[in-house]
Amino acid sequence: VKNKLNSEVRNLHADLDSLRDTLEEEQEGKSDLQRQLVKAQNEMQNLRAKAESGGSIRSEEMDEMKRKMNARLMEAEEGAETAKSKCAQLEKVKARLQGEVEDLMIDVERANGMASQLEKKQKNFDKTLGEWQKKYADAQFEVETTQKEVRTLSADLFRSKAQTEEIQDSLEVLR
C-alpha cells in the first residue's frame, strides 16, 4: 500500500511538472502573440501617421494594408484568446492535480502511521513470543529432567524389588 501510494505521488508529481512545462510554453506563446499584436498595432499607427502626414500611400494600398493588418490583428487576438483558454485549462488541471497530490500525501502519512503502529505491535508480539518460547524451553527441560529422574528412580525401584525378593527367598530358604 505504502509503495503504491508513493508511486502514485511520484506519477502525479511528474504529471504536475509536465503540466507546468506546458503552461510555461503556452505562456511564452501568449507573450509572443502579444508582442506580435503590439508590433502590428505599431505598424498600423505608423501607416496611419504616414497617410495623415503626406498621403504618400495611395488609398488602395492603404485599404490593402489595412485589411492585412486587420487580418494579422485578428489572428494575433485569436492566438492570444486560445493561449488564455489553454492557460486557464492548465491552471484548472494543475489545481486538481495539486489537490490529488495533497490527498495522496495525507494518505501516505496515514499509511506511514499505520505501518509504524503495526511495527510496534509486531515488536511487542515478537517479544511476547520470545518470552513464551523461553518458558516452553524451560518447561521442556524440566520435563526431560523429571523423566530422567523417574527412569532412574524406576530402575532403583526395580532393583530394590529384586533385592527384596531375593532376600525374601533367602529368608524362606533359611526358615
PDB file of C-alpha atoms in Angstrom:
ATOM      1  CA  VAL A   1       0.000   0.000   0.000  1.00  0.00           C
ATOM      2  CA  LYS A   2       2.776   2.397   1.003  1.00  0.00           C
ATOM      3  CA  ASN A   3       4.775   1.695  -2.167  1.00  0.00           C
ATOM      4  CA  LYS A   4       1.652   2.079  -4.303  1.00  0.00           C
ATOM      5  CA  LEU A   5       0.871   5.458  -2.761  1.00  0.00           C
ATOM      6  CA  ASN A   6       4.488   6.592  -3.137  1.00  0.00           C
ATOM      7  CA  SER A   7       4.383   5.510  -6.784  1.00  0.00           C
ATOM      8  CA  GLU A   8       1.146   7.430  -7.353  1.00  0.00           C
ATOM      9  CA  VAL A   9       2.620  10.513  -5.691  1.00  0.00           C
ATOM     10  CA  ARG A  10       5.713  10.295  -7.924  1.00  0.00           C
ATOM     11  CA  ASN A  11       3.493   9.903 -11.016  1.00  0.00           C
ATOM     12  CA  LEU A  12       1.346  12.862 -10.032  1.00  0.00           C
ATOM     13  CA  HIS A  13       4.446  14.958  -9.379  1.00  0.00           C
ATOM     14  CA  ALA A  14       5.709  14.026 -12.863  1.00  0.00           C
ATOM     15  CA  ASP A  15       2.322  14.949 -14.369  1.00  0.00           C
ATOM     16  CA  LEU A  16       2.377  18.221 -12.455  1.00  0.00           C
ATOM     17  CA  ASP A  17       5.876  19.011 -13.713  1.00  0.00           C
ATOM     18  CA  SER A  18       4.889  18.274 -17.317  1.00  0.00           C
ATOM     19  CA  LEU A  19       1.800  20.456 -16.940  1.00  0.00           C
ATOM     20  CA  ARG A  20       3.955  23.247 -15.528  1.00  0.00           C
ATOM     21  CA  ASP A  21       6.249  22.935 -18.551  1.00  0.00           C
ATOM     22  CA  THR A  22       3.260  23.044 -20.883  1.00  0.00           C
ATOM     23  CA  LEU A  23       1.885  26.038 -19.003  1.00  0.00           C
ATOM     24  CA  GLU A  24       5.208  27.850 -19.345  1.00  0.00           C
ATOM     25  CA  GLU A  25       5.292  27.076 -23.086  1.00  0.00           C
ATOM     26  CA  GLU A  26       1.736  28.361 -23.502  1.00  0.00           C
ATOM     27  CA  GLN A  27       2.556  31.497 -21.536  1.00  0.00           C
ATOM     28  CA  GLU A  28       5.600  32.059 -23.749  1.00  0.00           C
ATOM     29  CA  GLY A  29       3.363  31.583 -26.797  1.00  0.00           C
ATOM     30  CA  LYS A  30       0.890  34.042 -25.330  1.00  0.00           C
ATOM     31  CA  SER A  31       3.570  36.653 -24.722  1.00  0.00           C
ATOM     32  CA  ASP A  32       4.888  36.083 -28.262  1.00  0.00           C
ATOM     33  CA  LEU A  33       1.402  36.659 -29.683  1.00  0.00           C
ATOM     34  CA  GLN A  34       1.041  39.770 -27.558  1.00  0.00           C
ATOM     35  CA  ARG A  35       4.361  41.053 -28.921  1.00  0.00           C
ATOM     36  CA  GLN A  36       3.130  40.390 -32.446  1.00  0.00           C
ATOM     37  CA  LEU A  37      -0.088  42.228 -31.646  1.00  0.00           C
ATOM     38  CA  VAL A  38       1.808  45.223 -30.319  1.00  0.00           C
ATOM     39  CA  LYS A  39       4.066  45.151 -33.367  1.00  0.00           C
ATOM     40  CA  ALA A  40       1.057  45.029 -35.714  1.00  0.00           C
ATOM     41  CA  GLN A  41      -0.601  47.890 -33.850  1.00  0.00           C
ATOM     42  CA  ASN A  42       2.614  49.916 -34.075  1.00  0.00           C
ATOM     43  CA  GLU A  43       2.862  49.246 -37.806  1.00  0.00           C
ATOM     44  CA  MET A  44      -0.732  50.304 -38.188  1.00  0.00           C
ATOM     45  CA  GLN A  45      -0.125  53.527 -36.311  1.00  0.00           C
ATOM     46  CA  ASN A  46       2.970  54.209 -38.418  1.00  0.00           C
ATOM     47  CA  LEU A  47       0.976  53.700 -41.585  1.00  0.00           C
ATOM     48  CA  ARG A  48      -1.783  55.988 -40.301  1.00  0.00           C
ATOM     49  CA  ALA A  49       0.786  58.615 -39.429  1.00  0.00           C
ATOM     50  CA  LYS A  50       2.302  58.371 -42.915  1.00  0.00           C
ATOM     51  CA  ALA A  51      -1.114  58.543 -44.516  1.00  0.00           C
ATOM     52  CA  GLU A  52      -2.123  61.569 -42.491  1.00  0.00           C
ATOM     53  CA  SER A  53       1.172  63.390 -42.914  1.00  0.00           C
ATOM     54  CA  GLY A  54       1.730  63.241 -46.579  1.00  0.00           C
ATOM     55  CA  GLY A  55      -0.612  60.950 -48.294  1.00  0.00           C
ATOM     56  CA  SER A  56       2.294  59.234 -49.981  1.00  0.00           C
ATOM     57  CA  ILE A  57       0.451  55.969 -49.866  1.00  0.00           C
ATOM     58  CA  ARG A  58      -2.454  55.521 -52.204  1.00  0.00           C
ATOM     59  CA  SER A  59      -5.841  54.765 -50.787  1.00  0.00           C
ATOM     60  CA  GLU A  60      -5.962  51.354 -52.497  1.00  0.00           C
ATOM     61  CA  GLU A  61      -2.634  50.414 -50.941  1.00  0.00           C
ATOM     62  CA  MET A  62      -3.867  51.800 -47.662  1.00  0.00           C
ATOM     63  CA  ASP A  63      -7.026  49.706 -47.806  1.00  0.00           C
ATOM     64  CA  GLU A  64      -4.981  46.622 -48.687  1.00  0.00           C
ATOM     65  CA  MET A  65      -2.569  47.257 -45.835  1.00  0.00           C
ATOM     66  CA  LYS A  66      -5.489  47.901 -43.529  1.00  0.00           C
ATOM     67  CA  ARG A  67      -7.064  44.539 -44.457  1.00  0.00           C
ATOM     68  CA  LYS A  68      -3.738  42.749 -43.968  1.00  0.00           C
ATOM     69  CA  MET A  69      -3.171  44.446 -40.641  1.00  0.00           C
ATOM     70  CA  ASN A  70      -6.702  43.688 -39.508  1.00  0.00           C
ATOM     71  CA  ALA A  71      -6.249  40.052 -40.531  1.00  0.00           C
ATOM     72  CA  ARG A  72      -2.938  39.856 -38.632  1.00  0.00           C
ATOM     73  CA  LEU A  73      -4.535  41.592 -35.703  1.00  0.00           C
ATOM     74  CA  MET A  74      -7.439  39.105 -35.690  1.00  0.00           C
ATOM     75  CA  GLU A  75      -5.011  36.172 -35.898  1.00  0.00           C
ATOM     76  CA  ALA A  76      -2.979  37.550 -33.021  1.00  0.00           C
ATOM     77  CA  GLU A  77      -6.091  38.148 -30.926  1.00  0.00           C
ATOM     78  CA  GLU A  78      -7.389  34.649 -31.676  1.00  0.00           C
ATOM     79  CA  GLY A  79      -3.991  33.206 -30.759  1.00  0.00           C
ATOM     80  CA  ALA A  80      -3.991  35.205 -27.537  1.00  0.00           C
ATOM     81  CA  GLU A  81      -7.513  34.001 -26.682  1.00  0.00           C
ATOM     82  CA  THR A  82      -6.532  30.410 -27.441  1.00  0.00           C
ATOM     83  CA  ALA A  83      -3.445  30.745 -25.270  1.00  0.00           C
ATOM     84  CA  LYS A  84      -5.529  32.279 -22.465  1.00  0.00           C
ATOM     85  CA  SER A  85      -8.062  29.460 -22.602  1.00  0.00           C
ATOM     86  CA  LYS A  86      -5.276  26.857 -22.616  1.00  0.00           C
ATOM     87  CA  CYS A  87      -3.633  28.588 -19.663  1.00  0.00           C
ATOM     88  CA  ALA A  88      -6.909  28.641 -17.762  1.00  0.00           C
ATOM     89  CA  GLN A  89      -7.488  24.986 -18.570  1.00  0.00           C
ATOM     90  CA  LEU A  90      -3.950  24.081 -17.477  1.00  0.00           C
ATOM     91  CA  GLU A  91      -4.384  26.056 -14.265  1.00  0.00           C
ATOM     92  CA  LYS A  92      -7.531  24.052 -13.506  1.00  0.00           C
ATOM     93  CA  VAL A  93      -5.704  20.783 -14.166  1.00  0.00           C
ATOM     94  CA  LYS A  94      -2.770  21.965 -12.076  1.00  0.00           C
ATOM     95  CA  ALA A  95      -5.068  22.849  -9.166  1.00  0.00           C
ATOM     96  CA  ARG A  96      -6.830  19.475  -9.426  1.00  0.00           C
ATOM     97  CA  LEU A  97      -3.527  17.594  -9.519  1.00  0.00           C
ATOM     98  CA  GLN A  98      -2.187  19.573  -6.578  1.00  0.00           C
ATOM     99  CA  GLY A  99      -5.325  18.646  -4.649  1.00  0.00           C
ATOM    100  CA  GLU A 100      -4.815  15.000  -5.554  1.00  0.00           C
ATOM    101  CA  VAL A 101      -1.155  15.170  -4.533  1.00  0.00           C
ATOM    102  CA  GLU A 102      -2.147  16.693  -1.181  1.00  0.00           C
ATOM    103  CA  ASP A 103      -4.763  13.974  -0.673  1.00  0.00           C
ATOM    104  CA  LEU A 104      -2.218  11.298  -1.545  1.00  0.00           C
ATOM    105  CA  MET A 105       0.335  12.843   0.800  1.00  0.00           C
ATOM    106  CA  ILE A 106      -2.248  12.647   3.586  1.00  0.00           C
ATOM    107  CA  ASP A 107      -2.868   9.006   2.642  1.00  0.00           C
ATOM    108  CA  VAL A 108       0.887   8.334   2.659  1.00  0.00           C
ATOM    109  CA  GLU A 109       1.239   9.933   6.095  1.00  0.00           C
ATOM    110  CA  ARG A 110      -1.703   7.885   7.357  1.00  0.00           C
ATOM    111  CA  ALA A 111      -0.206   4.701   5.864  1.00  0.00           C
ATOM    112  CA  ASN A 112       3.167   5.512   7.421  1.00  0.00           C
ATOM    113  CA  GLY A 113       1.481   5.992  10.804  1.00  0.00           C
ATOM    114  CA  MET A 114      -0.337   2.688  10.446  1.00  0.00           C
ATOM    115  CA  ALA A 115       2.893   0.970   9.378  1.00  0.00           C
ATOM    116  CA  SER A 116       4.640   2.403  12.425  1.00  0.00           C
ATOM    117  CA  GLN A 117       1.865   1.147  14.697  1.00  0.00           C
ATOM    118  CA  LEU A 118       1.989  -2.272  13.075  1.00  0.00           C
ATOM    119  CA  GLU A 119       5.771  -2.411  13.508  1.00  0.00           C
ATOM    120  CA  LYS A 120       5.358  -1.616  17.220  1.00  0.00           C
ATOM    121  CA  LYS A 121       2.700  -4.312  17.555  1.00  0.00           C
ATOM    122  CA  GLN A 122       4.962  -6.756  15.692  1.00  0.00           C
ATOM    123  CA  LYS A 123       7.861  -5.976  18.054  1.00  0.00           C
ATOM    124  CA  ASN A 124       5.616  -6.497  21.087  1.00  0.00           C
ATOM    125  CA  PHE A 125       4.320  -9.736  19.590  1.00  0.00           C
ATOM    126  CA  ASP A 126       7.871 -10.921  18.877  1.00  0.00           C
ATOM    127  CA  LYS A 127       8.862 -10.055  22.448  1.00  0.00           C
ATOM    128  CA  THR A 128       5.895 -11.955  23.896  1.00  0.00           C
ATOM    129  CA  LEU A 129       6.555 -14.877  21.563  1.00  0.00           C
ATOM    130  CA  GLY A 130      10.210 -14.950  22.682  1.00  0.00           C
ATOM    131  CA  GLU A 131       9.143 -14.999  26.329  1.00  0.00           C
ATOM    132  CA  TRP A 132       6.724 -17.865  25.714  1.00  0.00           C
ATOM    133  CA  GLN A 133       9.330 -19.781  23.716  1.00  0.00           C
ATOM    134  CA  LYS A 134      11.773 -19.427  26.627  1.00  0.00           C
ATOM    135  CA  LYS A 135       9.081 -20.593  29.063  1.00  0.00           C
ATOM    136  CA  TYR A 136       8.363 -23.554  26.778  1.00  0.00           C
ATOM    137  CA  ALA A 137      12.056 -24.425  26.539  1.00  0.00           C
ATOM    138  CA  ASP A 138      12.412 -24.208  30.349  1.00  0.00           C
ATOM    139  CA  ALA A 139       9.329 -26.379  30.849  1.00  0.00           C
ATOM    140  CA  GLN A 140      10.597 -28.859  28.245  1.00  0.00           C
ATOM    141  CA  PHE A 141      13.938 -29.033  30.057  1.00  0.00           C
ATOM    142  CA  GLU A 142      12.150 -29.642  33.373  1.00  0.00           C
ATOM    143  CA  VAL A 143      10.032 -32.390  31.791  1.00  0.00           C
ATOM    144  CA  GLU A 144      13.137 -34.098  30.376  1.00  0.00           C
ATOM    145  CA  THR A 145      14.978 -33.794  33.687  1.00  0.00           C
ATOM    146  CA  THR A 146      11.982 -35.175  35.583  1.00  0.00           C
ATOM    147  CA  GLN A 147      11.651 -38.051  33.114  1.00  0.00           C
ATOM    148  CA  LYS A 148      15.334 -38.939  33.625  1.00  0.00           C
ATOM    149  CA  GLU A 149      14.847 -38.841  37.385  1.00  0.00           C
ATOM    150  CA  VAL A 150      11.712 -41.012  37.104  1.00  0.00           C
ATOM    151  CA  ARG A 151      13.602 -43.550  34.969  1.00  0.00           C
ATOM    152  CA  THR A 152      16.453 -43.577  37.435  1.00  0.00           C
ATOM    153  CA  LEU A 153      14.077 -43.980  40.390  1.00  0.00           C
ATOM    154  CA  SER A 154      12.105 -46.616  38.500  1.00  0.00           C
ATOM    155  CA  ALA A 155      15.296 -48.546  37.820  1.00  0.00           C
ATOM    156  CA  ASP A 156      16.260 -48.195  41.506  1.00  0.00           C
ATOM    157  CA  LEU A 157      12.782 -49.381  42.480  1.00  0.00           C
ATOM    158  CA  PHE A 158      13.047 -52.453  40.288  1.00  0.00           C
ATOM    159  CA  ARG A 159      16.492 -53.212  41.723  1.00  0.00           C
ATOM    160  CA  SER A 160      15.149 -52.751  45.225  1.00  0.00           C
ATOM    161  CA  LYS A 161      12.188 -55.041  44.460  1.00  0.00           C
ATOM    162  CA  ALA A 162      14.514 -57.623  43.007  1.00  0.00           C
ATOM    163  CA  GLN A 163      16.771 -57.439  46.064  1.00  0.00           C
ATOM    164  CA  THR A 164      13.746 -57.609  48.333  1.00  0.00           C
ATOM    165  CA  GLU A 165      12.534 -60.730  46.533  1.00  0.00           C
ATOM    166  CA  GLU A 166      15.986 -62.273  46.783  1.00  0.00           C
ATOM    167  CA  ILE A 167      16.128 -61.507  50.485  1.00  0.00           C
ATOM    168  CA  GLN A 168      12.636 -62.953  50.979  1.00  0.00           C
ATOM    169  CA  ASP A 169      13.607 -66.048  49.016  1.00  0.00           C
ATOM    170  CA  SER A 170      16.774 -66.338  51.130  1.00  0.00           C
ATOM    171  CA  LEU A 171      14.726 -65.999  54.310  1.00  0.00           C
ATOM    172  CA  GLU A 172      12.298 -68.666  53.255  1.00  0.00           C
ATOM    173  CA  VAL A 173      15.122 -70.945  52.409  1.00  0.00           C
ATOM    174  CA  LEU A 174      16.627 -70.292  55.844  1.00  0.00           C
ATOM    175  CA  ARG A 175      13.423 -70.985  57.679  1.00  0.00           C
TER     176      ARG A 175
END
